[in-house]
Coordinates of C-alpha atoms in Angstrom, one line a residue:
M852 CA 37.1 64.2 125.2
K853 CA 38.6 67.7 125.3
V854 CA 40.5 68.5 122.0
L855 CA 42.4 71.6 121.2
L856 CA 42.2 72.1 117.4
T857 CA 44.6 74.4 115.6
G858 CA 43.6 75.7 112.2
S859 CA 40.0 75.2 113.3
F860 CA 38.6 77.8 110.9
G861 CA 40.5 76.3 107.9
F862 CA 39.3 74.0 105.2
I863 CA 40.3 70.7 106.9
G864 CA 40.1 72.0 110.4
A865 CA 36.4 73.1 110.0
A866 CA 35.5 69.6 108.8
I867 CA 37.2 68.0 111.8
D868 CA 35.5 70.5 114.1
R869 CA 32.1 69.5 112.7
Q870 CA 32.7 65.8 113.3
L871 CA 34.1 66.3 116.7
T872 CA 31.2 68.5 117.7
E873 CA 28.6 66.1 116.3
R874 CA 29.9 63.2 118.4
G875 CA 30.0 65.4 121.6
D876 CA 33.6 66.2 122.1
E877 CA 34.6 69.6 123.7
V878 CA 36.6 71.6 121.1
V879 CA 39.0 74.4 121.9
R880 CA 39.4 76.3 118.7
V881 CA 42.5 78.2 117.6
D882 CA 43.3 79.8 114.2
A883 CA 45.5 82.6 113.1
V884 CA 43.3 83.3 110.0
I885 CA 46.3 83.9 107.8
P886 CA 45.6 85.7 104.5
Q887 CA 47.0 82.8 102.4
A888 CA 44.1 80.7 103.5
H889 CA 41.4 83.3 104.2
D890 CA 40.5 86.4 102.1
G891 CA 39.4 88.5 105.1
T892 CA 35.7 88.6 104.2
A893 CA 34.6 85.5 106.1
E894 CA 33.1 86.1 109.6
V895 CA 35.2 84.3 112.2
P896 CA 33.0 82.8 114.9
D897 CA 33.4 84.2 118.4
D898 CA 34.5 80.8 119.8
V899 CA 37.6 80.8 117.6
H900 CA 40.6 82.1 119.5
R901 CA 42.5 84.2 116.9
L902 CA 46.0 83.1 117.9
D903 CA 49.2 82.1 116.2
V904 CA 50.8 78.7 117.0
R905 CA 54.2 80.4 116.8
D906 CA 53.1 82.2 120.0
A907 CA 51.7 79.1 121.7
V908 CA 53.9 79.4 124.8
E909 CA 52.1 82.8 125.4
W910 CA 48.6 81.3 125.2
A911 CA 49.4 77.9 126.7
S912 CA 46.6 78.2 129.3
L913 CA 44.2 77.1 126.6
L914 CA 45.8 73.7 126.9
D915 CA 44.7 73.2 130.5
G916 CA 42.5 70.1 130.8
V917 CA 43.0 69.2 127.1
D918 CA 43.3 65.4 126.4
V919 CA 44.8 65.7 122.9
V920 CA 45.9 68.4 120.4
C921 CA 44.8 68.1 116.8
H922 CA 47.3 70.3 114.9
Q923 CA 46.0 71.4 111.5
A924 CA 47.4 74.9 111.4
A925 CA 49.9 75.3 108.6
M926 CA 51.0 77.3 105.6
V927 CA 50.1 75.1 102.7
G928 CA 50.7 74.8 99.0
A929 CA 53.7 73.7 96.9
G930 CA 55.7 76.9 97.5
V931 CA 54.9 79.6 94.9
T932 CA 58.3 81.3 95.0
V933 CA 61.6 80.9 96.9
A934 CA 60.5 84.0 98.9
D935 CA 57.8 81.7 100.5
M936 CA 60.5 79.7 102.4
P937 CA 60.4 81.9 105.6
L938 CA 56.6 81.5 105.7
Y939 CA 56.8 77.7 105.6
A940 CA 59.6 77.6 108.1
G941 CA 57.8 80.0 110.4
H942 CA 54.2 78.8 110.4
N943 CA 55.0 75.1 110.0
D944 CA 58.3 74.4 111.7
L945 CA 58.6 77.1 114.4
G946 CA 54.8 76.9 115.0
T947 CA 54.9 73.2 115.6
A948 CA 58.0 73.5 117.9
A949 CA 56.3 76.3 119.9
L950 CA 53.1 74.2 120.2
L951 CA 55.0 71.1 121.4
A952 CA 56.9 73.2 124.0
A953 CA 53.6 74.6 125.3
M954 CA 52.0 71.2 125.4
H955 CA 54.9 69.8 127.5
D956 CA 54.7 72.8 129.8
R957 CA 50.9 72.1 130.4
G958 CA 51.2 68.3 130.7
V959 CA 49.4 67.5 127.4
D960 CA 51.1 64.4 125.9
A961 CA 49.0 63.4 122.9
L962 CA 49.1 64.9 119.4
V963 CA 47.5 64.2 116.1
M964 CA 49.3 66.2 113.4
A965 CA 48.6 67.1 109.8
S966 CA 51.5 66.0 107.6
S967 CA 51.5 65.4 103.8
M968 CA 52.3 63.1 101.0
V969 CA 54.9 65.6 99.9
V970 CA 57.4 64.2 102.4
Y971 CA 57.9 61.3 100.0
G972 CA 59.0 63.5 97.1
E973 CA 58.8 61.3 94.1
G974 CA 56.7 58.2 94.9
R975 CA 57.7 54.6 94.3
Y976 CA 58.8 53.5 90.9
T977 CA 59.7 50.3 89.1
C978 CA 61.2 49.2 85.8
E979 CA 59.8 46.1 84.1
E980 CA 63.3 44.8 83.5
H981 CA 65.4 46.2 86.4
G982 CA 62.9 46.3 89.3
R983 CA 62.4 49.1 91.8
Q984 CA 64.2 52.3 91.2
A985 CA 64.7 55.6 93.2
P986 CA 64.6 58.4 90.6
G987 CA 66.5 61.6 91.1
V988 CA 65.2 65.2 90.5
R989 CA 63.7 65.6 87.0
R990 CA 66.0 67.9 84.9
R991 CA 64.7 71.2 83.5
A992 CA 66.1 70.4 80.1
A993 CA 64.0 67.2 79.9
L994 CA 60.9 69.0 81.2
D995 CA 61.4 71.8 78.7
A996 CA 61.5 69.2 76.0
G997 CA 58.2 67.7 77.1
D998 CA 59.8 64.6 78.7
F999 CA 58.0 64.4 82.1
D1000 CA 58.6 60.8 83.1
N1001 CA 61.2 59.4 85.4
H1002 CA 63.5 57.0 83.6
C1003 CA 65.3 53.8 84.5
P1004 CA 69.0 54.6 85.0
H1005 CA 69.9 51.2 83.5
C1006 CA 67.8 51.0 80.3
G1007 CA 66.3 54.5 80.0
R1008 CA 62.7 53.3 79.8
A1009 CA 60.0 55.3 81.5
L1010 CA 59.4 54.0 85.0
G1011 CA 56.0 52.8 86.2
W1012 CA 54.5 53.9 89.5
E1013 CA 53.7 51.8 92.6
L1014 CA 51.7 52.5 95.8
V1015 CA 53.8 54.2 98.4
P1016 CA 53.8 52.7 101.9
E1017 CA 54.7 54.7 105.1
D1018 CA 58.2 53.1 105.3
A1019 CA 59.2 54.5 101.9
R1020 CA 62.2 56.8 101.8
L1021 CA 61.4 60.5 102.7
D1022 CA 62.8 62.8 100.1
P1023 CA 61.1 66.3 100.0
R1024 CA 61.3 68.2 96.7
S1025 CA 59.9 71.6 97.6
S1026 CA 60.0 74.2 100.5
Y1027 CA 56.6 73.1 101.6
A1028 CA 57.6 69.5 101.6
A1029 CA 60.8 70.3 103.6
S1030 CA 58.7 72.1 106.2
K1031 CA 56.2 69.2 106.6
L1032 CA 59.0 66.7 107.1
A1033 CA 60.6 69.0 109.7
Q1034 CA 57.2 69.0 111.5
E1035 CA 57.3 65.2 111.6
H1036 CA 60.9 65.3 112.9
Y1037 CA 60.0 67.7 115.7
A1038 CA 57.0 65.6 116.7
Y1039 CA 59.2 62.4 116.7
A1040 CA 61.8 64.2 118.9
W1041 CA 59.1 65.4 121.2
V1042 CA 57.6 62.0 121.9
R1043 CA 61.0 60.7 122.9
Q1044 CA 62.1 63.7 125.0
A1045 CA 58.7 64.3 126.6
G1046 CA 57.6 60.6 126.9
A1047 CA 54.6 61.6 124.8
R1048 CA 52.6 60.0 121.9
A1049 CA 51.9 61.3 118.4
I1050 CA 50.4 60.4 115.1
G1051 CA 51.2 62.1 111.8
L1052 CA 48.7 61.9 109.0
R1053 CA 50.2 62.2 105.5
Y1054 CA 47.3 63.7 103.6
H1055 CA 47.2 63.1 99.9
N1056 CA 45.3 65.6 97.6
V1057 CA 42.4 66.8 99.8
Y1058 CA 39.4 68.4 98.2
G1059 CA 35.7 69.1 99.0
P1060 CA 33.3 71.8 100.1
G1061 CA 34.9 74.8 101.7
M1062 CA 38.2 74.7 99.8
P1063 CA 39.8 78.1 99.4
R1064 CA 39.4 79.5 95.9
D1065 CA 41.4 81.8 93.7
T1066 CA 44.8 81.8 95.5
P1067 CA 48.1 80.4 94.3
Y1068 CA 48.1 78.2 97.4
S1069 CA 44.7 76.5 96.5
G1070 CA 44.6 72.9 95.7
V1071 CA 44.5 71.9 92.0
A1072 CA 40.9 70.8 92.2
A1073 CA 39.9 74.3 93.4
I1074 CA 42.0 76.0 90.7
F1075 CA 40.2 73.9 88.0
R1076 CA 36.9 74.9 89.6
S1077 CA 37.8 78.6 89.5
S1078 CA 38.7 78.4 85.8
L1079 CA 35.5 76.8 84.9
E1080 CA 33.5 79.3 86.8
A1081 CA 35.3 82.1 84.9
G1082 CA 34.3 80.4 81.6
Q1083 CA 37.8 79.2 81.0
A1084 CA 39.3 75.8 80.2
P1085 CA 41.1 74.2 83.2
K1086 CA 44.8 74.4 82.5
V1087 CA 46.5 71.0 83.1
F1088 CA 50.3 71.0 83.6
E1089 CA 52.7 68.6 82.0
D1090 CA 50.8 66.0 79.9
G1091 CA 48.1 65.4 82.5
G1092 CA 49.3 61.9 83.2
Q1093 CA 50.6 62.7 86.7
M1094 CA 49.0 60.1 89.1
R1095 CA 47.7 61.4 92.4
D1096 CA 45.2 60.2 95.1
F1097 CA 42.4 62.6 95.7
V1098 CA 40.8 62.2 99.2
H1099 CA 37.6 63.9 100.3
V1100 CA 37.8 66.3 103.2
D1101 CA 35.1 64.4 105.1
D1102 CA 37.3 61.3 104.9
V1103 CA 40.3 63.3 106.1
A1104 CA 38.2 64.4 109.1
R1105 CA 37.2 60.8 109.8
A1106 CA 40.9 59.8 109.8
N1107 CA 41.6 62.5 112.3
L1108 CA 38.9 61.3 114.7
A1109 CA 40.1 57.7 114.4
S1110 CA 43.6 59.0 115.2
I1111 CA 42.5 61.1 118.2
D1112 CA 40.8 58.0 119.6
A1113 CA 43.9 55.8 119.0
V1114 CA 46.7 58.1 120.2
V1115 CA 45.4 58.7 123.7
G1116 CA 45.6 55.0 124.4
R1117 CA 49.1 54.4 123.1
E1118 CA 52.3 53.8 125.1
P1119 CA 54.6 56.8 125.9
E1120 CA 57.3 57.5 123.3
S1121 CA 55.0 56.4 120.6
W1122 CA 55.2 57.9 117.0
S1123 CA 53.4 56.6 113.9
A1124 CA 52.7 58.1 110.5
Y1125 CA 49.8 57.0 108.2
N1126 CA 48.8 57.7 104.7
V1127 CA 45.3 59.3 104.4
S1128 CA 44.1 58.6 100.9
S1129 CA 41.2 57.3 98.9
G1130 CA 43.1 54.2 97.7
T1131 CA 42.1 55.0 94.1
P1132 CA 44.8 56.8 92.1
V1133 CA 43.6 59.1 89.3
P1134 CA 45.4 61.1 86.6
I1135 CA 45.3 64.9 87.0
L1136 CA 43.8 65.2 83.5
R1137 CA 40.9 62.9 84.6
V1138 CA 40.2 65.2 87.5
A1139 CA 39.9 68.2 85.2
E1140 CA 37.7 66.2 82.8
L1141 CA 35.4 65.1 85.6
L1142 CA 35.0 68.7 86.8
S1143 CA 34.5 70.0 83.3
Q1144 CA 31.8 67.4 82.5
A1145 CA 30.0 67.9 85.7
A1146 CA 30.0 71.7 85.4
G1147 CA 29.2 71.7 81.6
G1148 CA 32.3 73.7 81.0
A1149 CA 35.1 73.9 78.5
A1150 CA 37.3 70.8 78.0
P1151 CA 40.6 70.9 79.8
Q1152 CA 43.7 72.3 78.1
V1153 CA 46.9 70.4 78.5
T1154 CA 49.6 73.1 78.5
G1155 CA 52.9 71.2 78.8
D1156 CA 53.9 73.8 81.5
Y1157 CA 55.4 72.5 84.7
R1158 CA 56.5 73.7 88.2
P1159 CA 60.1 72.7 89.2
G1160 CA 59.0 71.5 92.7
D1161 CA 56.4 69.1 91.4
V1162 CA 56.8 65.4 91.2
R1163 CA 55.6 63.0 88.5
H1164 CA 53.6 60.4 90.4
V1165 CA 52.9 59.9 94.1
V1166 CA 50.0 57.6 95.2
A1167 CA 49.5 56.0 98.6
S1168 CA 48.9 52.6 100.1
P1169 CA 46.0 52.9 102.5
E1170 CA 46.6 49.5 104.1
L1171 CA 48.4 50.6 107.3
A1172 CA 45.8 53.1 108.3
A1173 CA 43.1 50.5 107.7
A1174 CA 44.9 47.9 109.8
E1175 CA 46.0 50.1 112.7
L1176 CA 43.4 52.9 112.8
G1177 CA 40.4 51.1 111.2
F1178 CA 40.2 53.9 108.6
R1179 CA 39.2 53.5 105.0
A1180 CA 37.9 56.3 102.8
Q1181 CA 34.2 56.2 102.1
V1182 CA 34.1 58.7 99.1
T1183 CA 35.6 57.6 95.8
P1184 CA 37.3 60.2 93.5
E1185 CA 34.8 59.6 90.7
Q1186 CA 31.8 60.3 93.1
G1187 CA 33.4 63.1 95.1
I1188 CA 35.0 65.1 92.3
E1189 CA 31.7 65.1 90.4
E1190 CA 29.9 66.5 93.5
F1191 CA 32.7 69.0 94.1
A1192 CA 32.0 70.7 90.7
S1193 CA 29.0 72.4 92.4
A1194 CA 30.1 72.4 96.0
P1195 CA 30.5 75.8 97.8
L1196 CA 34.1 77.2 98.0
R1197 CA 35.5 79.5 100.5

């Protein structure tokens, strides 16, 4: 199979590239090598086309003969400042729209696209007495007072979390989240207008060898790693009780290959979204503890600080991906995070 892979030089893209190459697929590699993901010191292989997806109509000839596009190129992170909004809208939304237009022009009608758990906003919650609830935005006054939970609007109790299925409401809470949901909407519009087929993969917290280090846009596991390497305690926001699902980059690559195989055989005008997760939720504080213990470093420091765009709990149900793609993660967080403590970073 011939696959055009955007973001091929990135953290996740490189893992997908390795697995595609190992099984014998032909890979056309495209990456803009943006500074938010690359520090400029890494040597870019000659077979990577240093091109921007926002200009995809100009380089559309690379799509000739391609069976499927695996679209990983994106500006990532929670959105450090409001000033980041144009970067997210440009790289993620305009870039995806330009790529889809170029694909249609060249007759490529199959797409696998990186989305994110952030499209859900707050996850799924329930009250022991009043059942499932849809929490609003957490108020700054409560966060400043150290109250990080979502509360039942009827009785005021802290809400418990549940696994989030793909048909949960979509409610982005940050500029990055808004851009990822917009990518999904463009893809969904494209499959209907172009008679095409697409799969969106909603990644949960991806970690593993090759993660970018020491940038505000790095994942939390890499930020904890960098603190430990500097001889500092990992700083954990809120009270550390935020529940997340950490999924290893090799599992994310496996999910992409399963999706590439699935999407080319689907009917026209087909769109599906799937959670890509380990299926094993873990508190953020536990992640910091595992890394500290494995590295022999300082114990984590719970700061009580917070970021306004963050959500309290969001953890995924892996069942739809298992049923329809045959994908289940192979690396547990306990195993993978311990190994990540000494894995090479980018």
